[in-house]
mmCIF file of C-alpha atoms in Angstrom:
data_model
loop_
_atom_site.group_PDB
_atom_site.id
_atom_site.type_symbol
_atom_site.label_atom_id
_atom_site.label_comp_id
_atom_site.label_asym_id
_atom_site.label_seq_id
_atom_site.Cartn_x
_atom_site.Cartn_y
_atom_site.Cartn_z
ATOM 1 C CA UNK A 887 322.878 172.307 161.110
ATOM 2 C CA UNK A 888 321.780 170.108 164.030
ATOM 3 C CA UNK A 889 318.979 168.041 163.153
ATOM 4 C CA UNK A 890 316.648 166.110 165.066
ATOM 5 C CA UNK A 891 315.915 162.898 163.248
ATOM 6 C CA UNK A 892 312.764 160.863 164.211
ATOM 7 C CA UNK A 893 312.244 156.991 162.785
ATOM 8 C CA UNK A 894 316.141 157.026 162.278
ATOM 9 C CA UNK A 895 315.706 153.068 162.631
ATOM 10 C CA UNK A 896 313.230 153.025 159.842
ATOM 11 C CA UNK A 897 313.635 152.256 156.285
ATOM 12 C CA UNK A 898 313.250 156.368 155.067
ATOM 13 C CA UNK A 899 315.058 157.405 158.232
ATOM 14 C CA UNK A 900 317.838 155.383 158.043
ATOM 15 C CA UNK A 901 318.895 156.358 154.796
ATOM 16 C CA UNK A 902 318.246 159.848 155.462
ATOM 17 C CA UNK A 903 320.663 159.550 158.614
ATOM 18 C CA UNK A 904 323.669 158.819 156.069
ATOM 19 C CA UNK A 905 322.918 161.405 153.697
ATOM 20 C CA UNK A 906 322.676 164.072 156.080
ATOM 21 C CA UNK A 907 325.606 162.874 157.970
ATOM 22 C CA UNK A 908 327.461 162.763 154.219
ATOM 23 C CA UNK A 909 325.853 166.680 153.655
ATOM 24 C CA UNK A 910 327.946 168.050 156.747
ATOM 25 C CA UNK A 911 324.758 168.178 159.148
ATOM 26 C CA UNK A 912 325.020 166.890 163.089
ATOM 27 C CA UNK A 913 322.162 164.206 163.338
ATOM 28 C CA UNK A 914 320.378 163.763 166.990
ATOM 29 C CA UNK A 915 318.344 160.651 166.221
ATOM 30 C CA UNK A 916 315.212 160.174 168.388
ATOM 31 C CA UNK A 917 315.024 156.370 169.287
ATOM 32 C CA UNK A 918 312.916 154.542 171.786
ATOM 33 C CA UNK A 919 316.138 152.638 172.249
ATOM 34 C CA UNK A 920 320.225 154.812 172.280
ATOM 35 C CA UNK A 921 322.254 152.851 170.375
ATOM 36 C CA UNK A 922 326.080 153.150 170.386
ATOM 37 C CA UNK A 923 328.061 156.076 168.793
ATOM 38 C CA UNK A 924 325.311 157.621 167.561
ATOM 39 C CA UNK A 925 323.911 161.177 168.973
ATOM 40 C CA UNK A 926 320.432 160.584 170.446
ATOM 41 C CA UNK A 927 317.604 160.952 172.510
ATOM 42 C CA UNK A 928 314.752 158.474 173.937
ATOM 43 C CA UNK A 929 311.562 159.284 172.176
ATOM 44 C CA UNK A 930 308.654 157.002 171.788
ATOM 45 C CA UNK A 931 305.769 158.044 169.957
ATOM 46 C CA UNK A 932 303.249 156.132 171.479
ATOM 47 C CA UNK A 933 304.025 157.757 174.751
ATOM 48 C CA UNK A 934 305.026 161.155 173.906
ATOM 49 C CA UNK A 935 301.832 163.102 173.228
ATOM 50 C CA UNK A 936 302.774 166.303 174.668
ATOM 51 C CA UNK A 937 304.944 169.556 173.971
ATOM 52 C CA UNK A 938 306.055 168.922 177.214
ATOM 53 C CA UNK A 939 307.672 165.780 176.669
ATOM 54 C CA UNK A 940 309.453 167.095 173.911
ATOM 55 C CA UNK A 941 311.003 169.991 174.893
ATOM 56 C CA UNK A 942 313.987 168.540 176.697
ATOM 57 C CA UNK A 943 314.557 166.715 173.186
ATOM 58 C CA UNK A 944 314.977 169.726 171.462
ATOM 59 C CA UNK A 945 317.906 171.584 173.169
ATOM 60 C CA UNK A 946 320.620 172.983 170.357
ATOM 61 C CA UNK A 947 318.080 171.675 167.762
ATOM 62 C CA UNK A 948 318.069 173.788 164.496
ATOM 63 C CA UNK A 949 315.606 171.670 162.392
ATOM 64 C CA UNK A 950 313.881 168.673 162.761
ATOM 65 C CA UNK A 951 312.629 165.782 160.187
ATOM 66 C CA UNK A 952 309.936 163.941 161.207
ATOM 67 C CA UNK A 953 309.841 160.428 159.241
ATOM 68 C CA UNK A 954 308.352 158.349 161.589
ATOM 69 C CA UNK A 955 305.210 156.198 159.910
ATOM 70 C CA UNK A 956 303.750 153.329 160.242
ATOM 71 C CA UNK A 957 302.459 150.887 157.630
ATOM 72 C CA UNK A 958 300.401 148.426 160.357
ATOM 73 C CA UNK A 959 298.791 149.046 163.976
ATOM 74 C CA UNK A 960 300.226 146.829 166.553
ATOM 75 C CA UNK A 961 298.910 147.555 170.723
ATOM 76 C CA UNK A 962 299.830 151.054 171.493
ATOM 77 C CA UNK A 963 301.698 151.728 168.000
ATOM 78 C CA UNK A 964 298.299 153.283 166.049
ATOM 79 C CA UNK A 965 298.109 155.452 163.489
ATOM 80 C CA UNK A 966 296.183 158.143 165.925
ATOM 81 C CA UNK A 967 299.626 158.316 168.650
ATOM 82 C CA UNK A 968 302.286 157.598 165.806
ATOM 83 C CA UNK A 969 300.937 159.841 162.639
ATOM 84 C CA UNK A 970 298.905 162.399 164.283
ATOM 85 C CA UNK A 971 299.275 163.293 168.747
ATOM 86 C CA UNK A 972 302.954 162.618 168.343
ATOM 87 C CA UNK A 973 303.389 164.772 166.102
ATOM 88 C CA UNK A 974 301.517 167.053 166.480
ATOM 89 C CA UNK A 975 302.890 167.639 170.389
ATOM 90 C CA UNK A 976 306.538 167.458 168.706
ATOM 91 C CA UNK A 977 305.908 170.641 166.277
ATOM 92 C CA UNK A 978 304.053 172.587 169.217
ATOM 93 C CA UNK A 979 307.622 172.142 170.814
ATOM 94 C CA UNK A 980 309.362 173.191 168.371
ATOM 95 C CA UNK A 981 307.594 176.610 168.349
ATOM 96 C CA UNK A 982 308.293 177.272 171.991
ATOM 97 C CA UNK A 983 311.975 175.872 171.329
ATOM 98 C CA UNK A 984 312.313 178.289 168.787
ATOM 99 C CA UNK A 985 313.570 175.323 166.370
ATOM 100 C CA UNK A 986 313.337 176.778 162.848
ATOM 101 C CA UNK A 987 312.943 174.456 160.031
ATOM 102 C CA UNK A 988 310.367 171.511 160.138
ATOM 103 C CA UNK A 989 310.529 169.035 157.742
ATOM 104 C CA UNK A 990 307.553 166.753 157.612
ATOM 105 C CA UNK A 991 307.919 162.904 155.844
ATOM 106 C CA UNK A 992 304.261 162.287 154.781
ATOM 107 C CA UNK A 993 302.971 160.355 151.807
ATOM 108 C CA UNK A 994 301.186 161.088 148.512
ATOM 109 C CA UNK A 995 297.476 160.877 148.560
ATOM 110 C CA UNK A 996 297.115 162.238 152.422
ATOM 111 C CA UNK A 997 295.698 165.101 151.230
ATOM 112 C CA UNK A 998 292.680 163.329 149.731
ATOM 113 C CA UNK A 999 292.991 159.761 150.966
ATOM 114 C CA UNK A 1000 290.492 158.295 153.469
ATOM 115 C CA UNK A 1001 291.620 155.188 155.150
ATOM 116 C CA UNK A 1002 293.100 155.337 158.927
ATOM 117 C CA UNK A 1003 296.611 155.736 157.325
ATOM 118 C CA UNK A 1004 295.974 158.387 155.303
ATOM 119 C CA UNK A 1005 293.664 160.628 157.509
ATOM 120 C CA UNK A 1006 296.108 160.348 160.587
ATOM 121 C CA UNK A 1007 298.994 162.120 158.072
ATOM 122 C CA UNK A 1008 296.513 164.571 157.496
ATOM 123 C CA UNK A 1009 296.036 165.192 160.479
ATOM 124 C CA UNK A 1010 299.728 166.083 161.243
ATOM 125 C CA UNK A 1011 300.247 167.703 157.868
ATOM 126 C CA UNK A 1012 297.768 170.433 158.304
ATOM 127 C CA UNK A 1013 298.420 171.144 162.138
ATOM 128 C CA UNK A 1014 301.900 171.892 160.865
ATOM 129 C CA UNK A 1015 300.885 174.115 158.590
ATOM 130 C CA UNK A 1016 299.511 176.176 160.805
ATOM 131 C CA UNK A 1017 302.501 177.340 162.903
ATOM 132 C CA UNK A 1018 304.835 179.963 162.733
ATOM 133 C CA UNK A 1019 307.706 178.666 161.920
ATOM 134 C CA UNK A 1020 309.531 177.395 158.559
ATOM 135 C CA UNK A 1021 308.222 174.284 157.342
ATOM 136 C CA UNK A 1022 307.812 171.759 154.193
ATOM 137 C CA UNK A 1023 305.417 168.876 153.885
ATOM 138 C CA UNK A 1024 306.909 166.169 151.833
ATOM 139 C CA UNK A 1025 304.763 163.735 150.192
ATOM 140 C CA UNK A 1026 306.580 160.516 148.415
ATOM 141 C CA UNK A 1027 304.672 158.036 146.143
ATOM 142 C CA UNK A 1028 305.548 154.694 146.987
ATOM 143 C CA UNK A 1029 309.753 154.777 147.963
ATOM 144 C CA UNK A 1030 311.191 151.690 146.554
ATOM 145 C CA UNK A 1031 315.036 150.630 147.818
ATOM 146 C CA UNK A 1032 316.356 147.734 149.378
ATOM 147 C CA UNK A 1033 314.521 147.029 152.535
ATOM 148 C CA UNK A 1034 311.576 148.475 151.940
ATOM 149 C CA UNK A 1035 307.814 147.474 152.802
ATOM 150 C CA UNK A 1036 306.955 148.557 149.529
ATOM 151 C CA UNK A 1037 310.052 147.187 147.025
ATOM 152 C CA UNK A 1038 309.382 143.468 149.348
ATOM 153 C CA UNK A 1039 305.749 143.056 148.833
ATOM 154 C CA UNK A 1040 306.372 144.301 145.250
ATOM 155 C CA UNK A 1041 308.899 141.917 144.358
ATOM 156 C CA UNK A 1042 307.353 138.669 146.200
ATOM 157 C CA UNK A 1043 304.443 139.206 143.370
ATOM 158 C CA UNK A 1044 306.322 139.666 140.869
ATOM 159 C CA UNK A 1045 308.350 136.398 141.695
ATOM 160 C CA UNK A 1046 304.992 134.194 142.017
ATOM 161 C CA UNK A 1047 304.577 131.465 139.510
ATOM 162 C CA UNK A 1048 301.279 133.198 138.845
ATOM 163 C CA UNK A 1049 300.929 137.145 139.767
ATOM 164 C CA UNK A 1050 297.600 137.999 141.875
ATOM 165 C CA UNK A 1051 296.677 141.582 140.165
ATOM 166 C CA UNK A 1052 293.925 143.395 143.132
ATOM 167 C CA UNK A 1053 290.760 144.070 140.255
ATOM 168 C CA UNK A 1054 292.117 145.034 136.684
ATOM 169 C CA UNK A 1055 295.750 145.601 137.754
ATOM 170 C CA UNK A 1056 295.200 149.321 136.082
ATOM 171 C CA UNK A 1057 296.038 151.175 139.580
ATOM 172 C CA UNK A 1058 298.965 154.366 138.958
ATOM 173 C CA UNK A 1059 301.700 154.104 140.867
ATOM 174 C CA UNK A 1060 304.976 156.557 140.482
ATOM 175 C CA UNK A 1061 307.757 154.960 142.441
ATOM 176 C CA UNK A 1062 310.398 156.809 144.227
ATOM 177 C CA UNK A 1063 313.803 155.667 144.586
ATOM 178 C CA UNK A 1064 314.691 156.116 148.102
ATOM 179 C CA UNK A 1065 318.291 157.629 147.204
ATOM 180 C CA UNK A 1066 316.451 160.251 145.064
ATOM 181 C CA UNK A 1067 314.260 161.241 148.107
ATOM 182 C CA UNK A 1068 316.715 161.439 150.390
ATOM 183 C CA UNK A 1069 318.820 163.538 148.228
ATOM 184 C CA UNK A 1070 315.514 165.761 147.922
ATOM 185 C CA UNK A 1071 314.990 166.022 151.752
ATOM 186 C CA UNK A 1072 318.340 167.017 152.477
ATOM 187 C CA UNK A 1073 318.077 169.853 149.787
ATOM 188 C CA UNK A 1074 314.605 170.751 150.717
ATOM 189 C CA UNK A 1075 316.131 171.265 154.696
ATOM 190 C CA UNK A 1076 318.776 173.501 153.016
ATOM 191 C CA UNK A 1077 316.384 175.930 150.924
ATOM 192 C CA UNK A 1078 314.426 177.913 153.093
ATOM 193 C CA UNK A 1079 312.765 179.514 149.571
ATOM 194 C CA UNK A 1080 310.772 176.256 150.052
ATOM 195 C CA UNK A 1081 309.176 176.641 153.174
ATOM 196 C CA UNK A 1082 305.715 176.651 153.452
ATOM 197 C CA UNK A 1083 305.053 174.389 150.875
ATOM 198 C CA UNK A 1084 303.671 170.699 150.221
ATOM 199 C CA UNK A 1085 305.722 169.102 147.832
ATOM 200 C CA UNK A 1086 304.970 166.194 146.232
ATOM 201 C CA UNK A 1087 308.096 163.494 145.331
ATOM 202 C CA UNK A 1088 307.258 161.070 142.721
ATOM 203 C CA UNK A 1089 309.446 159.071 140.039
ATOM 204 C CA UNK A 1090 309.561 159.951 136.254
ATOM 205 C CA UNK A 1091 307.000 158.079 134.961
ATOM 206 C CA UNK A 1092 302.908 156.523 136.060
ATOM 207 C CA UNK A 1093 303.038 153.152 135.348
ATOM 208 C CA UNK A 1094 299.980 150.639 135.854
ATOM 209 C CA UNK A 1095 300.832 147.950 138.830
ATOM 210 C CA UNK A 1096 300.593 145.323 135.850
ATOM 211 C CA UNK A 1097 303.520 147.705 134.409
ATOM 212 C CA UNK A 1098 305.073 147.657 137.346
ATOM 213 C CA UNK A 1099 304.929 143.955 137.912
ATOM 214 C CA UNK A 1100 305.918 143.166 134.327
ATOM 215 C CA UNK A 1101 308.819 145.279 134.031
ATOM 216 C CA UNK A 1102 309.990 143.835 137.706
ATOM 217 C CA UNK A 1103 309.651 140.475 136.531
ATOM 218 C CA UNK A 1104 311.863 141.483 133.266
ATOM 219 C CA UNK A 1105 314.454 143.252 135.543
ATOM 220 C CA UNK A 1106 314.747 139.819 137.621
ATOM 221 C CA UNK A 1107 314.756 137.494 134.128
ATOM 222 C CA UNK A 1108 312.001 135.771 134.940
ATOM 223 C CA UNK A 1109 309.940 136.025 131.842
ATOM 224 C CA UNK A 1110 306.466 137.506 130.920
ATOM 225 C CA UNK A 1111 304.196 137.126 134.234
ATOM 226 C CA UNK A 1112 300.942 134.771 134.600
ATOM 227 C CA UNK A 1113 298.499 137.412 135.762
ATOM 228 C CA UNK A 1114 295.083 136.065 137.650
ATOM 229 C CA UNK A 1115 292.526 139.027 138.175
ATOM 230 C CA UNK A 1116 291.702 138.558 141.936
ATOM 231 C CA UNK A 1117 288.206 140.490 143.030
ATOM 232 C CA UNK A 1118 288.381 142.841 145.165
ATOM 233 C CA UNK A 1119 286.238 141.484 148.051
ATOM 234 C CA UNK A 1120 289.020 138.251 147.931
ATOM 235 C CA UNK A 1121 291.599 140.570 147.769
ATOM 236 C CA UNK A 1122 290.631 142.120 150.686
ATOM 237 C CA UNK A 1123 289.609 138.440 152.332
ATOM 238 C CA UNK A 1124 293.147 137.594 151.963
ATOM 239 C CA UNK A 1125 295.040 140.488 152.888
ATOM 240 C CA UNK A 1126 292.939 139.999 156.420
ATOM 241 C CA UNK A 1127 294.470 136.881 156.522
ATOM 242 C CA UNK A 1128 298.418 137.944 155.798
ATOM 243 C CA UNK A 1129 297.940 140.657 157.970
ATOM 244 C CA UNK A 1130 297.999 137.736 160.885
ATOM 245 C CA UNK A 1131 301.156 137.231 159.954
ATOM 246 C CA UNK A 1132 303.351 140.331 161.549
ATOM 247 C CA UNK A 1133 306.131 139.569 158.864
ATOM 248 C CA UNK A 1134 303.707 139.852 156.112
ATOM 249 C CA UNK A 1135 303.913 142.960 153.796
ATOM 250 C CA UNK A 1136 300.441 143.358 153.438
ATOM 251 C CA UNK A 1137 297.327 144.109 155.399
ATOM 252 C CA UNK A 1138 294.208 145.951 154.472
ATOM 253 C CA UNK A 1139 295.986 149.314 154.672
ATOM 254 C CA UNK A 1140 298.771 148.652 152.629
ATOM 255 C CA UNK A 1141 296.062 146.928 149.661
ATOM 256 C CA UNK A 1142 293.841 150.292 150.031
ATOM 257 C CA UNK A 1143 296.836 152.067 149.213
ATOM 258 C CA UNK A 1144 297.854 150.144 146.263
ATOM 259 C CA UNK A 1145 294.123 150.025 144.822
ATOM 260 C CA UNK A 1146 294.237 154.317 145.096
ATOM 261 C CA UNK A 1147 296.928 154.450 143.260
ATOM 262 C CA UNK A 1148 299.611 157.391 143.635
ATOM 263 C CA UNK A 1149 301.033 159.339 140.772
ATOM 264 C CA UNK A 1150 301.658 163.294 140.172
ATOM 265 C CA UNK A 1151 303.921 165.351 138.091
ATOM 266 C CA UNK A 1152 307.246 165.427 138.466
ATOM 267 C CA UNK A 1153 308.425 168.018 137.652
ATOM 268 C CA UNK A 1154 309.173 169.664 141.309
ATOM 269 C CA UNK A 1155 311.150 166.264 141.803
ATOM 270 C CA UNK A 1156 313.027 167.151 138.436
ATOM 271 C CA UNK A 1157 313.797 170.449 139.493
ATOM 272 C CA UNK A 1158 314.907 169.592 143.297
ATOM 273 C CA UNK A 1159 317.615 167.282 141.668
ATOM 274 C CA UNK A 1160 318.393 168.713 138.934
ATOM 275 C CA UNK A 1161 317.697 165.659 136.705
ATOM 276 C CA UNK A 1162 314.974 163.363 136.516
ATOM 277 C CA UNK A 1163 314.417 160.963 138.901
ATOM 278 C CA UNK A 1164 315.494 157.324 138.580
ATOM 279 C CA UNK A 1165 313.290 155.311 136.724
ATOM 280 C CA UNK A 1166 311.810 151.261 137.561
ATOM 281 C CA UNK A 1167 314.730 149.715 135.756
ATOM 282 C CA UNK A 1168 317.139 150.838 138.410
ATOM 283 C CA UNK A 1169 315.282 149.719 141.493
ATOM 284 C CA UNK A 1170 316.843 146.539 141.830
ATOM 285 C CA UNK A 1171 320.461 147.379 141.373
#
């Protein structure tokens, strides 16, 4: 199958590059920026807000996964251009291309969610759903791997002298390994029995972020954590402050996130693997 691959450069994309190359499929990755020996096209999602300027793109295209995201706003890179008009024009394309398989990256809790973030995947999640064509909405709980937003600001907590816990520390979170959703996506592109369908990826247990923290901090042998309740309202103060910092892994988005929490069954991730999904001990290996 030739796919067209947006945010190939990205943390989710570039792992699901390799294991669709590995599955037999032809990847066509859309970059803002060709890189050598690798089948692409120039595509920039803060420019491209219109079918028109996607329909050269899609030439010999039989599917497309779109896992472009954003964690932070910087200039033209917003959450309205990236999450939602982008797209939004790129699926109207693929209608009048007559590309049949859509495969949507978007995140768990955009269905209900209400910061910037999570309305602007909304937004492109239920526009999709809409058209007449074969597509699956895929929504991850936080996708923890090597060189990942999430697994980095994660980590840097739990390796603090004294862990920060946002409130009581109580917030769900399911974490994904990013091998098991990429094995997922590259499955869910193959069944078309799946189409039509919002599918929620999650790992195989809800753990509290103290539980997460604690059991990172065992994984790393660094002993039982020093947890110091932070308020919200300081929380927030501070995560203002980091985002200044363009390296930092948090801002106010990424904190909202963590203090919703994320978790769901997973049983749908069970059965799209056909096993359970890796657990928090692994993460790190």
């Amino acid at each position: 199958m030739n796919v067209l691959l947006t945010g190939a450069s990205g943390f989710i994309g570039s792992h699901l590059a390799r294991a669709l190359r590995a599955a037999g499929h032809v990847v066509i990755e859309a970059r803002r920026e060709t890189a050598a020996g690798v089948a692409a096209v120039r595509a920039d999602f803060t420019r491209d807000l219109s079918a028109r300027d996607w329909m050269p793109k899609l030439s010999g295209v039989d599917a497309v996964i779109n896992a472009v995201g954003i964690q932070r706003e910087r200039g033209e890179q917003t959450f309205e251009r990236v999450h939602k008009r982008a797209p939004q024009a790129l699926f109207t394309a693929c209608v009048a291309a007559g590309v049949r398989r859509i495969v949507q990256i978007s995140t768990l809790g955009a269905d209900r969610g209400v910061s910037r973030y999570f309305l602007s995947k909304r937004a492109a999640d239920d526009y999709l759903a809409t058209l007449p064509l074969d597509w699956t909405i895929v929504r991850p709980a936080l996708v923890f791997g090597p060189g990942g937003a999430g697994t980095r600001l994660l980590t840097r907590l739990a390796r603090l002298p004294v862990v920060p816990l946002p409130g009581s520390g109580e917030q769900c979170l399911q974490p994904l390994h990013i091998d098991d959703l990429t094995e997922a996506v590259v499955r869910l592109l193959e069944e078309a029995k799946l189409s039509h369908a919002r599918i929620e990826l999650v790992g195989p247990q809800s753990l509290s972020l103290r539980e997460v923290l604690v059991e990172l901090r065992s994984e790393m042998r660094l002993g039982p954590p020093r947890f110091i309740h932070v308020p919200k309202v300081l929380a927030h103060a501070a995560a203002h402050v980091a985002a200044l910092n363009p390296r930092s892994a948090l801002d106010t988005e990424t904190l909202s996130m963590l203090e919703g929490g994320s978790s769901a069954d997973p049983a749908t991730t069970r059965l799209l693997l056909g096993r359970p999904p890796r657990p928090l001990t692994s993460f790190l290996h």
